[in-house]
Amino acid sequence: MIGGSIAGLLTGQVLSVEFDEVVVIDRDDLDTASSSVRRGVPQARHPHTLLRRGEQILNTLFPGITDELIRHGAVVMPMDRVWWWQHRGYRAAVPDAAPIISCSRPLLECLVREHVEGNGVVEFRTGETVDLISNGGAVTGVCVRDPSGTSTEIKAELVVDCTGRRSRADHWLTEIGYPSPEMQLVQSDVRYTTRVFHRSTSVRTDGAAGYFVISDPKAKKRFGTAMPIEGDRWIITLAGLHGEGAPTDLAGYLSWAQTLPTAKIASIIEDERPIGAAVRYRLPGSEWRMFHRLAAHPSGFVCVGDSVCSLNALYGQGMTSAAVQVVALREALARSDVMDPEFARTFYRLSARAVSPAWATATGADFIYPETRGHRPWPTKMINRYVTKCVVAGQHDSTIATSLWDVANMVKHPTSLLSPSALARTVRYSRRGPLLSYKPITPR
């Protein structure tokens, strides 16, 4: 297996049930229980939210891991204390919804890796995969170059590529005589800047566990998040689309935060002590390699995670998207043998079905901005108008607010917002217009 990040670790855990030996190859040294930021994960210094669906899958693969994260300092964010500003108003509180577990990416990855290492089947090796080994159109292994420069061939019944956006799968498939998949792109030019701050009890937050702020699309293309993480810290990200990016110096960072439609994130930056320097990241947008549309696949090879579908990171769906693909892989393994020519086709169809809702919500949100380029399904404008009404209705009605959270957390399909009851409530409550009160309402 190629790549030992979250997608690779979850895949390794699933494969350890089906195979006697699983080898995970990564450029970084993964044979340590380190919670430091890895060179191969450039986004590790930025916020990573484990959506509810991702948390469910994680606890299925590693029972009790949520409790472990909390013991290591991960913060439970109750949904009636998460303040979400969008379309000129605060979303209604949803106290009955499952809380968000907030922690740093290194902590999460470290604990998952410890579990995978502990199963006794998975072995981690440091090296770079140079090429696939094939025989008669089937992939039978990989050629790996270790840090000393020595190349070694590793035979395998199944090779899984979890290397993310830098995947060379297109090139490898072409080399062994198979077509490369069509790439669907939605270009939104995402830029974000993250700083970590001390989190003290003396700073006034009005009881909020975290903040999510989205500027009015007609005015600005700016976003802000403030989330608590282990070590009594805030991790704050200021982000924008299409050229909007926050500076890294503290004064400029604060000034940029003050342009957001609420003052809460700026007040944390102003009142708390920064820890370390700001870090920037830039992403072209969302990418989906449409493997499920290929007519033929080599046996013994599939791609999982960002190697297949990489989403705009602003919406926090990346790790959960990888997790639902891993569930699809487990289902494909239960249906057919990996040497069956239909195995890859089965997996990619299941995978596409699993990630398509997240793709639709992420890219649909990006298409609110006229500068966004890429494949735009014809009903996108109409859907976005309706979702805007849902968001406004969700500022007054906790039932619609809960539905919005369930869709965002990939627990429910976006079409759930079109049920007769959701339609009726949306029409009824959206007529009230944005909820301009400073504090979100608490439903009775």
PDB file of N, CA and C in Angstrom, residues 329-366:
ATOM      1  N   LEU A 329     -14.352   0.136   0.061  1.00  0.00           N
ATOM      2  CA  LEU A 329     -13.333  -0.878  -0.210  1.00  0.00           C
ATOM      3  C   LEU A 329     -13.642  -2.160   0.572  1.00  0.00           C
ATOM      4  N   ARG A 330     -14.032  -2.001   1.807  1.00  0.00           N
ATOM      5  CA  ARG A 330     -14.370  -3.181   2.622  1.00  0.00           C
ATOM      6  C   ARG A 330     -15.551  -3.933   2.016  1.00  0.00           C
ATOM      7  N   GLU A 331     -16.527  -3.199   1.512  1.00  0.00           N
ATOM      8  CA  GLU A 331     -17.694  -3.841   0.885  1.00  0.00           C
ATOM      9  C   GLU A 331     -17.291  -4.551  -0.402  1.00  0.00           C
ATOM     10  N   ALA A 332     -16.405  -3.917  -1.183  1.00  0.00           N
ATOM     11  CA  ALA A 332     -15.942  -4.546  -2.429  1.00  0.00           C
ATOM     12  C   ALA A 332     -15.160  -5.823  -2.131  1.00  0.00           C
ATOM     13  N   LEU A 333     -14.360  -5.811  -1.065  1.00  0.00           N
ATOM     14  CA  LEU A 333     -13.607  -7.005  -0.677  1.00  0.00           C
ATOM     15  C   LEU A 333     -14.543  -8.136  -0.272  1.00  0.00           C
ATOM     16  N   ALA A 334     -15.679  -7.790   0.327  1.00  0.00           N
ATOM     17  CA  ALA A 334     -16.652  -8.802   0.735  1.00  0.00           C
ATOM     18  C   ALA A 334     -17.395  -9.382  -0.460  1.00  0.00           C
ATOM     19  N   ARG A 335     -17.475  -8.605  -1.547  1.00  0.00           N
ATOM     20  CA  ARG A 335     -18.244  -9.049  -2.722  1.00  0.00           C
ATOM     21  C   ARG A 335     -17.436  -9.918  -3.673  1.00  0.00           C
ATOM     22  N   SER A 336     -16.136  -9.631  -3.822  1.00  0.00           N
ATOM     23  CA  SER A 336     -15.360 -10.372  -4.817  1.00  0.00           C
ATOM     24  C   SER A 336     -13.889 -10.423  -4.438  1.00  0.00           C
ATOM     25  N   ASP A 337     -13.189 -11.349  -5.056  1.00  0.00           N
ATOM     26  CA  ASP A 337     -11.751 -11.513  -4.830  1.00  0.00           C
ATOM     27  C   ASP A 337     -10.988 -10.394  -5.525  1.00  0.00           C
ATOM     28  N   VAL A 338      -9.845  -9.979  -4.940  1.00  0.00           N
ATOM     29  CA  VAL A 338      -9.082  -8.872  -5.524  1.00  0.00           C
ATOM     30  C   VAL A 338      -8.527  -9.221  -6.894  1.00  0.00           C
ATOM     31  N   MET A 339      -8.386 -10.509  -7.204  1.00  0.00           N
ATOM     32  CA  MET A 339      -7.883 -10.907  -8.514  1.00  0.00           C
ATOM     33  C   MET A 339      -8.979 -10.931  -9.570  1.00  0.00           C
ATOM     34  N   ASP A 340     -10.218 -10.777  -9.135  1.00  0.00           N
ATOM     35  CA  ASP A 340     -11.344 -10.730 -10.069  1.00  0.00           C
ATOM     36  C   ASP A 340     -11.276  -9.425 -10.857  1.00  0.00           C
ATOM     37  N   PRO A 341     -11.343  -9.493 -12.193  1.00  0.00           N
ATOM     38  CA  PRO A 341     -11.296  -8.268 -12.999  1.00  0.00           C
ATOM     39  C   PRO A 341     -12.391  -7.259 -12.644  1.00  0.00           C
ATOM     40  N   GLU A 342     -13.483  -7.732 -12.039  1.00  0.00           N
ATOM     41  CA  GLU A 342     -14.581  -6.852 -11.674  1.00  0.00           C
ATOM     42  C   GLU A 342     -14.386  -6.177 -10.321  1.00  0.00           C
ATOM     43  N   PHE A 343     -13.332  -6.565  -9.562  1.00  0.00           N
ATOM     44  CA  PHE A 343     -13.159  -6.021  -8.219  1.00  0.00           C
ATOM     45  C   PHE A 343     -12.986  -4.509  -8.255  1.00  0.00           C
ATOM     46  N   ALA A 344     -12.070  -4.012  -9.095  1.00  0.00           N
ATOM     47  CA  ALA A 344     -11.814  -2.572  -9.150  1.00  0.00           C
ATOM     48  C   ALA A 344     -13.054  -1.818  -9.605  1.00  0.00           C
ATOM     49  N   ARG A 345     -13.759  -2.357 -10.603  1.00  0.00           N
ATOM     50  CA  ARG A 345     -14.970  -1.702 -11.094  1.00  0.00           C
ATOM     51  C   ARG A 345     -16.021  -1.599  -9.967  1.00  0.00           C
ATOM     52  N   THR A 346     -16.186  -2.691  -9.221  1.00  0.00           N
ATOM     53  CA  THR A 346     -17.134  -2.692  -8.112  1.00  0.00           C
ATOM     54  C   THR A 346     -16.756  -1.647  -7.073  1.00  0.00           C
ATOM     55  N   PHE A 347     -15.467  -1.635  -6.715  1.00  0.00           N
ATOM     56  CA  PHE A 347     -15.026  -0.668  -5.701  1.00  0.00           C
ATOM     57  C   PHE A 347     -15.249   0.768  -6.156  1.00  0.00           C
ATOM     58  N   TYR A 348     -14.849   1.104  -7.375  1.00  0.00           N
ATOM     59  CA  TYR A 348     -14.949   2.495  -7.821  1.00  0.00           C
ATOM     60  C   TYR A 348     -16.407   2.950  -7.919  1.00  0.00           C
ATOM     61  N   ARG A 349     -17.303   2.049  -8.277  1.00  0.00           N
ATOM     62  CA  ARG A 349     -18.719   2.432  -8.324  1.00  0.00           C
ATOM     63  C   ARG A 349     -19.258   2.696  -6.919  1.00  0.00           C
ATOM     64  N   LEU A 350     -18.883   1.847  -5.970  1.00  0.00           N
ATOM     65  CA  LEU A 350     -19.292   2.057  -4.580  1.00  0.00           C
ATOM     66  C   LEU A 350     -18.674   3.337  -4.026  1.00  0.00           C
ATOM     67  N   SER A 351     -17.420   3.558  -4.362  1.00  0.00           N
ATOM     68  CA  SER A 351     -16.708   4.754  -3.896  1.00  0.00           C
ATOM     69  C   SER A 351     -17.342   6.023  -4.443  1.00  0.00           C
ATOM     70  N   ALA A 352     -17.680   6.007  -5.741  1.00  0.00           N
ATOM     71  CA  ALA A 352     -18.298   7.184  -6.361  1.00  0.00           C
ATOM     72  C   ALA A 352     -19.630   7.501  -5.708  1.00  0.00           C
ATOM     73  N   ARG A 353     -20.403   6.464  -5.409  1.00  0.00           N
ATOM     74  CA  ARG A 353     -21.691   6.670  -4.750  1.00  0.00           C
ATOM     75  C   ARG A 353     -21.500   7.268  -3.356  1.00  0.00           C
ATOM     76  N   ALA A 354     -20.400   6.884  -2.688  1.00  0.00           N
ATOM     77  CA  ALA A 354     -20.150   7.359  -1.328  1.00  0.00           C
ATOM     78  C   ALA A 354     -19.691   8.815  -1.286  1.00  0.00           C
ATOM     79  N   VAL A 355     -18.871   9.231  -2.258  1.00  0.00           N
ATOM     80  CA  VAL A 355     -18.303  10.583  -2.204  1.00  0.00           C
ATOM     81  C   VAL A 355     -19.112  11.613  -2.975  1.00  0.00           C
ATOM     82  N   SER A 356     -20.041  11.168  -3.838  1.00  0.00           N
ATOM     83  CA  SER A 356     -20.760  12.131  -4.675  1.00  0.00           C
ATOM     84  C   SER A 356     -21.556  13.157  -3.871  1.00  0.00           C
ATOM     85  N   PRO A 357     -22.183  12.806  -2.716  1.00  0.00           N
ATOM     86  CA  PRO A 357     -22.877  13.856  -1.957  1.00  0.00           C
ATOM     87  C   PRO A 357     -21.933  14.939  -1.458  1.00  0.00           C
ATOM     88  N   ALA A 358     -20.753  14.548  -0.970  1.00  0.00           N
ATOM     89  CA  ALA A 358     -19.782  15.531  -0.486  1.00  0.00           C
ATOM     90  C   ALA A 358     -19.287  16.398  -1.641  1.00  0.00           C
ATOM     91  N   TRP A 359     -19.053  15.785  -2.793  1.00  0.00           N
ATOM     92  CA  TRP A 359     -18.638  16.547  -3.972  1.00  0.00           C
ATOM     93  C   TRP A 359     -19.705  17.559  -4.357  1.00  0.00           C
ATOM     94  N   ALA A 360     -20.945  17.142  -4.343  1.00  0.00           N
ATOM     95  CA  ALA A 360     -22.034  18.035  -4.737  1.00  0.00           C
ATOM     96  C   ALA A 360     -22.156  19.223  -3.790  1.00  0.00           C
ATOM     97  N   THR A 361     -22.054  18.984  -2.484  1.00  0.00           N
ATOM     98  CA  THR A 361     -22.198  20.083  -1.530  1.00  0.00           C
ATOM     99  C   THR A 361     -21.007  21.027  -1.576  1.00  0.00           C
ATOM    100  N   ALA A 362     -19.796  20.474  -1.687  1.00  0.00           N
ATOM    101  CA  ALA A 362     -18.594  21.323  -1.703  1.00  0.00           C
ATOM    102  C   ALA A 362     -18.522  22.165  -2.973  1.00  0.00           C
ATOM    103  N   THR A 363     -18.688  21.527  -4.111  1.00  0.00           N
ATOM    104  CA  THR A 363     -18.574  22.280  -5.364  1.00  0.00           C
ATOM    105  C   THR A 363     -19.777  23.191  -5.565  1.00  0.00           C
ATOM    106  N   GLY A 364     -20.949  22.746  -5.107  1.00  0.00           N
ATOM    107  CA  GLY A 364     -22.116  23.611  -5.198  1.00  0.00           C
ATOM    108  C   GLY A 364     -21.910  24.897  -4.426  1.00  0.00           C
ATOM    109  N   ALA A 365     -21.325  24.790  -3.229  1.00  0.00           N
ATOM    110  CA  ALA A 365     -21.037  25.988  -2.433  1.00  0.00           C
ATOM    111  C   ALA A 365     -20.030  26.890  -3.139  1.00  0.00           C
ATOM    112  N   ASP A 366     -19.048  26.297  -3.800  1.00  0.00           N
ATOM    113  CA  ASP A 366     -18.051  27.106  -4.522  1.00  0.00           C
ATOM    114  C   ASP A 366     -18.678  27.863  -5.686  1.00  0.00           C
TER     115      ASP A 366
END
